[in-house]
Amino acid sequence: MRIVDARVIVTCPGRNFVTLKIVTDEGVTGVGDATLNGRELAVASYLRDHVVPLLIGRDPARIEDTWQYLYQGAYWRRGPVTMSAIAAVDTALWDIKGKVAGLPVYQLLGGRSRDGVTVYGHANGETVEDVLVEVARYVDLGYRAIRVQCGVPGLPKTYGVSADKLFYEPADAALPSEATWSTARYLAHVPTVFARVRDEFGPTLRLLHDVHHRLSPIEAARLGRSLEPYALTWMEDPVPAELPEGFRLIRQHTTTPVAVGEVFNTIWDAAQLIREQLIDYIRTTVVHAGGITHLRRIFDLAALHHVRSGSHGATDLSPVCMAAALHVDLAIPNFGLQEYMRHTDATDEVFPHGYHYADGYLHPAETPGLGVDIDEQAAARYPYAPAYLPVNRLEDGTVHPW
Ligand code: EZ4
Ligand code: CO
């Protein structure tokens, strides 16, 4: 079997997605997600201009060899653009291998390690009262784990808090919007929110919180300590992810578990944090960390060091990425949680998929391959529209320095 075509499809059914579709001479096709929020066209060009010409004529069965060829062959290793492009190729080749074998991809990864993939949803609101309503809604839907984000009194807009529920889009403007940040206001408010949520929903519901890399290490240590009475499952991205030393300092001060990694793109970004047991959950996912092949390598390293997976799953991870992530989640021994933000109806129409939610779990499709596709005619109705994540400023106007 040979690869005869590889199409890069850019579409915007409510938000931008980049998808690679690989076509073989025997008619078998595979899809991979290549979406990099706010930098979509850079990955589309990397694929179209520098990767697709290298794929034509290759044997699609050689997944590991193709990964090494693209990673080592470029000379310029790592980085989100490169690794998202490699991820798309890798994911599409796993899809093809599953279809050729007649098996869902999780079977090729060793088979099922659990009955379903436990997911968490996003409960967010401007006020604590709004948040309680949203948490109740997720509880009613059967969710076992819920991420809680609340507006901060005195700040006009808080990242991760939106009027839209079940899904919302943080990349909200054709030129970046601006948000204001105050560590003092934030640290004073967050523990009061979790006190109310625990009070209302009891001690066993799994609760999470995302700091979005906004704190210094000692501030994050203080937040972790102030949240200890509410027994969070994790405190996410407490400090900027690129400085492992910051996590060491957090660890010295608090037993609140720590999750990080949605911005990581290789095992090298995570290795020290995992080896030194400075984190509890590693949040890398298929599209930004080199595909199923490389993500599995990261999670295997994590398993050696008692670190669980907690893959990123916001709206910018397309249904193609979500489908692929679920196969990995189902198969690995050290699965923790999977983030799940639902997509818009338009997105679901462009990406027909067989995974489904039931009673707090996601279940991948049982069809051969990944169980997801792209409807190229539907995709063509939604042309690319520039959209960026917001920029964060301190109250005195400084761009938040980390
Ligand atoms: O900021 O997906 O955990 N989820 C998050 C998301 C990310 C966006 C970035 O593209 O932090 O809201
Ligand atoms: Co996050």
mmCIF file of N, CA, C and O in Angstrom, residues 20-67:
data_model
loop_
_atom_site.group_PDB
_atom_site.id
_atom_site.type_symbol
_atom_site.label_atom_id
_atom_site.label_comp_id
_atom_site.label_asym_id
_atom_site.label_seq_id
_atom_site.Cartn_x
_atom_site.Cartn_y
_atom_site.Cartn_z
ATOM 1 N N LEU A 20 -5.517 16.896 8.490
ATOM 2 C CA LEU A 20 -4.801 16.226 7.402
ATOM 3 C C LEU A 20 -5.560 14.957 7.051
ATOM 4 O O LEU A 20 -5.916 14.181 7.944
ATOM 5 N N LYS A 21 -5.807 14.776 5.750
ATOM 6 C CA LYS A 21 -6.441 13.527 5.313
ATOM 7 C C LYS A 21 -5.487 12.822 4.351
ATOM 8 O O LYS A 21 -5.147 13.368 3.288
ATOM 9 N N ILE A 22 -5.058 11.638 4.736
ATOM 10 C CA ILE A 22 -4.119 10.865 3.916
ATOM 11 C C ILE A 22 -4.899 9.821 3.125
ATOM 12 O O ILE A 22 -5.772 9.133 3.676
ATOM 13 N N VAL A 23 -4.584 9.724 1.831
ATOM 14 C CA VAL A 23 -5.291 8.811 0.934
ATOM 15 C C VAL A 23 -4.283 7.800 0.383
ATOM 16 O O VAL A 23 -3.174 8.180 -0.017
ATOM 17 N N THR A 24 -4.681 6.512 0.348
ATOM 18 C CA THR A 24 -3.786 5.473 -0.169
ATOM 19 C C THR A 24 -4.262 4.964 -1.532
ATOM 20 O O THR A 24 -5.417 5.192 -1.926
ATOM 21 N N ASP A 25 -3.360 4.267 -2.206
ATOM 22 C CA ASP A 25 -3.689 3.740 -3.537
ATOM 23 C C ASP A 25 -4.788 2.689 -3.463
ATOM 24 O O ASP A 25 -5.426 2.378 -4.463
ATOM 25 N N GLU A 26 -5.037 2.112 -2.287
ATOM 26 C CA GLU A 26 -6.112 1.115 -2.164
ATOM 27 C C GLU A 26 -7.412 1.740 -1.678
ATOM 28 O O GLU A 26 -8.366 1.031 -1.341
ATOM 29 N N GLY A 27 -7.410 3.073 -1.581
ATOM 30 C CA GLY A 27 -8.654 3.769 -1.228
ATOM 31 C C GLY A 27 -8.876 3.944 0.265
ATOM 32 O O GLY A 27 -9.825 4.614 0.679
ATOM 33 N N VAL A 28 -8.024 3.338 1.086
ATOM 34 C CA VAL A 28 -8.151 3.530 2.535
ATOM 35 C C VAL A 28 -7.655 4.928 2.872
ATOM 36 O O VAL A 28 -6.625 5.369 2.355
ATOM 37 N N THR A 29 -8.377 5.633 3.746
ATOM 38 C CA THR A 29 -7.972 6.986 4.132
ATOM 39 C C THR A 29 -7.810 7.062 5.652
ATOM 40 O O THR A 29 -8.356 6.250 6.389
ATOM 41 N N GLY A 30 -7.058 8.081 6.083
ATOM 42 C CA GLY A 30 -6.903 8.328 7.517
ATOM 43 C C GLY A 30 -6.902 9.822 7.783
ATOM 44 O O GLY A 30 -6.507 10.611 6.907
ATOM 45 N N VAL A 31 -7.346 10.231 8.997
ATOM 46 C CA VAL A 31 -7.376 11.655 9.337
ATOM 47 C C VAL A 31 -6.547 11.922 10.590
ATOM 48 O O VAL A 31 -6.433 11.079 11.486
ATOM 49 N N GLY A 32 -5.975 13.138 10.616
ATOM 50 C CA GLY A 32 -5.231 13.580 11.796
ATOM 51 C C GLY A 32 -5.505 15.047 12.062
ATOM 52 O O GLY A 32 -5.626 15.846 11.122
ATOM 53 N N ASP A 33 -5.606 15.409 13.333
ATOM 54 C CA ASP A 33 -5.821 16.811 13.724
ATOM 55 C C ASP A 33 -4.477 17.531 13.745
ATOM 56 O O ASP A 33 -3.483 16.993 14.241
ATOM 57 N N ALA A 34 -4.447 18.775 13.215
ATOM 58 C CA ALA A 34 -3.225 19.592 13.198
ATOM 59 C C ALA A 34 -3.523 21.009 13.704
ATOM 60 O O ALA A 34 -2.815 21.948 13.358
ATOM 61 N N THR A 35 -4.559 21.149 14.533
ATOM 62 C CA THR A 35 -4.992 22.487 14.939
ATOM 63 C C THR A 35 -4.112 23.057 16.050
ATOM 64 O O THR A 35 -3.919 22.419 17.089
ATOM 65 N N LEU A 36 -3.584 24.261 15.829
ATOM 66 C CA LEU A 36 -2.804 24.985 16.849
ATOM 67 C C LEU A 36 -3.483 26.335 17.032
ATOM 68 O O LEU A 36 -3.384 27.225 16.179
ATOM 69 N N ASN A 37 -4.197 26.459 18.142
ATOM 70 C CA ASN A 37 -5.091 27.588 18.384
ATOM 71 C C ASN A 37 -4.397 28.937 18.169
ATOM 72 O O ASN A 37 -3.410 29.252 18.832
ATOM 73 N N GLY A 38 -4.921 29.744 17.241
ATOM 74 C CA GLY A 38 -4.374 31.079 16.978
ATOM 75 C C GLY A 38 -3.176 31.095 16.043
ATOM 76 O O GLY A 38 -2.720 32.164 15.637
ATOM 77 N N ARG A 39 -2.634 29.931 15.696
ATOM 78 C CA ARG A 39 -1.490 29.836 14.782
ATOM 79 C C ARG A 39 -1.765 28.757 13.732
ATOM 80 O O ARG A 39 -0.853 28.063 13.284
ATOM 81 N N GLU A 40 -3.039 28.621 13.341
ATOM 82 C CA GLU A 40 -3.463 27.488 12.509
ATOM 83 C C GLU A 40 -2.738 27.428 11.165
ATOM 84 O O GLU A 40 -2.345 26.369 10.692
ATOM 85 N N LEU A 41 -2.584 28.606 10.518
ATOM 86 C CA LEU A 41 -2.062 28.583 9.147
ATOM 87 C C LEU A 41 -0.582 28.232 9.106
ATOM 88 O O LEU A 41 -0.071 27.770 8.082
ATOM 89 N N ALA A 42 0.139 28.462 10.218
ATOM 90 C CA ALA A 42 1.560 28.071 10.262
ATOM 91 C C ALA A 42 1.687 26.552 10.135
ATOM 92 O O ALA A 42 2.558 26.052 9.423
ATOM 93 N N VAL A 43 0.810 25.827 10.817
ATOM 94 C CA VAL A 43 0.860 24.357 10.731
ATOM 95 C C VAL A 43 0.376 23.895 9.351
ATOM 96 O O VAL A 43 0.939 22.959 8.765
ATOM 97 N N ALA A 44 -0.662 24.564 8.827
ATOM 98 C CA ALA A 44 -1.150 24.195 7.486
ATOM 99 C C ALA A 44 -0.027 24.342 6.461
ATOM 100 O O ALA A 44 0.162 23.465 5.607
ATOM 101 N N SER A 45 0.743 25.430 6.558
ATOM 102 C CA SER A 45 1.863 25.623 5.627
ATOM 103 C C SER A 45 2.957 24.587 5.856
ATOM 104 O O SER A 45 3.518 24.033 4.899
ATOM 105 N N TYR A 46 3.277 24.323 7.124
ATOM 106 C CA TYR A 46 4.319 23.320 7.438
ATOM 107 C C TYR A 46 3.964 21.992 6.766
ATOM 108 O O TYR A 46 4.802 21.329 6.157
ATOM 109 N N LEU A 47 2.671 21.630 6.877
ATOM 110 C CA LEU A 47 2.238 20.374 6.273
ATOM 111 C C LEU A 47 2.253 20.449 4.745
ATOM 112 O O LEU A 47 2.870 19.611 4.070
ATOM 113 N N ARG A 48 1.567 21.455 4.208
ATOM 114 C CA ARG A 48 1.425 21.543 2.744
ATOM 115 C C ARG A 48 2.773 21.690 2.056
ATOM 116 O O ARG A 48 3.059 21.026 1.063
ATOM 117 N N ASP A 49 3.591 22.612 2.580
ATOM 118 C CA ASP A 49 4.822 22.981 1.878
ATOM 119 C C ASP A 49 5.983 22.041 2.176
ATOM 120 O O ASP A 49 6.874 21.885 1.342
ATOM 121 N N HIS A 50 5.995 21.437 3.382
ATOM 122 C CA HIS A 50 7.203 20.724 3.802
ATOM 123 C C HIS A 50 7.004 19.256 4.162
ATOM 124 O O HIS A 50 7.990 18.537 4.303
ATOM 125 N N VAL A 51 5.781 18.815 4.345
ATOM 126 C CA VAL A 51 5.568 17.424 4.775
ATOM 127 C C VAL A 51 4.847 16.597 3.696
ATOM 128 O O VAL A 51 5.285 15.491 3.365
ATOM 129 N N VAL A 52 3.766 17.144 3.142
ATOM 130 C CA VAL A 52 2.987 16.369 2.166
ATOM 131 C C VAL A 52 3.867 15.844 1.019
ATOM 132 O O VAL A 52 3.758 14.661 0.655
ATOM 133 N N PRO A 53 4.788 16.673 0.466
ATOM 134 C CA PRO A 53 5.615 16.137 -0.628
ATOM 135 C C PRO A 53 6.450 14.920 -0.213
ATOM 136 O O PRO A 53 6.806 14.089 -1.054
ATOM 137 N N LEU A 54 6.776 14.818 1.092
ATOM 138 C CA LEU A 54 7.594 13.691 1.564
ATOM 139 C C LEU A 54 6.760 12.433 1.799
ATOM 140 O O LEU A 54 7.303 11.340 1.948
ATOM 141 N N LEU A 55 5.437 12.613 1.879
ATOM 142 C CA LEU A 55 4.574 11.466 2.179
ATOM 143 C C LEU A 55 4.209 10.666 0.946
ATOM 144 O O LEU A 55 3.973 9.448 1.024
ATOM 145 N N ILE A 56 4.134 11.349 -0.182
ATOM 146 C CA ILE A 56 3.652 10.691 -1.402
ATOM 147 C C ILE A 56 4.590 9.532 -1.767
ATOM 148 O O ILE A 56 5.810 9.707 -1.848
ATOM 149 N N GLY A 57 3.988 8.351 -1.943
ATOM 150 C CA GLY A 57 4.761 7.166 -2.308
ATOM 151 C C GLY A 57 5.208 6.338 -1.112
ATOM 152 O O GLY A 57 5.697 5.213 -1.269
ATOM 153 N N ARG A 58 5.072 6.867 0.129
ATOM 154 C CA ARG A 58 5.514 6.111 1.305
ATOM 155 C C ARG A 58 4.512 5.017 1.660
ATOM 156 O O ARG A 58 3.329 5.099 1.334
ATOM 157 N N ASP A 59 5.017 4.023 2.411
ATOM 158 C CA ASP A 59 4.187 2.930 2.913
ATOM 159 C C ASP A 59 3.481 3.403 4.187
ATOM 160 O O ASP A 59 4.152 3.675 5.191
ATOM 161 N N PRO A 60 2.146 3.500 4.193
ATOM 162 C CA PRO A 60 1.449 4.021 5.370
ATOM 163 C C PRO A 60 1.552 3.104 6.595
ATOM 164 O O PRO A 60 1.236 3.535 7.705
ATOM 165 N N ALA A 61 1.974 1.870 6.408
ATOM 166 C CA ALA A 61 2.086 0.938 7.545
ATOM 167 C C ALA A 61 3.269 1.284 8.450
ATOM 168 O O ALA A 61 3.319 0.867 9.599
ATOM 169 N N ARG A 62 4.220 2.066 7.918
ATOM 170 C CA ARG A 62 5.461 2.323 8.675
ATOM 171 C C ARG A 62 5.290 3.570 9.552
ATOM 172 O O ARG A 62 5.834 4.635 9.272
ATOM 173 N N ILE A 63 4.546 3.413 10.633
ATOM 174 C CA ILE A 63 4.214 4.567 11.476
ATOM 175 C C ILE A 63 5.447 5.087 12.215
ATOM 176 O O ILE A 63 5.773 6.275 12.172
ATOM 177 N N GLU A 64 6.135 4.214 12.914
ATOM 178 C CA GLU A 64 7.300 4.647 13.701
ATOM 179 C C GLU A 64 8.378 5.218 12.780
ATOM 180 O O GLU A 64 8.972 6.261 13.060
ATOM 181 N N ASP A 65 8.613 4.549 11.676
ATOM 182 C CA ASP A 65 9.643 5.000 10.728
ATOM 183 C C ASP A 65 9.295 6.388 10.170
ATOM 184 O O ASP A 65 10.172 7.246 10.045
ATOM 185 N N THR A 66 8.024 6.605 9.879
ATOM 186 C CA THR A 66 7.615 7.909 9.345
ATOM 187 C C THR A 66 7.777 8.996 10.412
ATOM 188 O O THR A 66 8.217 10.118 10.121
ATOM 189 N N TRP A 67 7.442 8.645 11.662
ATOM 190 C CA TRP A 67 7.609 9.608 12.764
ATOM 191 C C TRP A 67 9.081 10.021 12.875
ATOM 192 O O TRP A 67 9.403 11.217 12.925
#
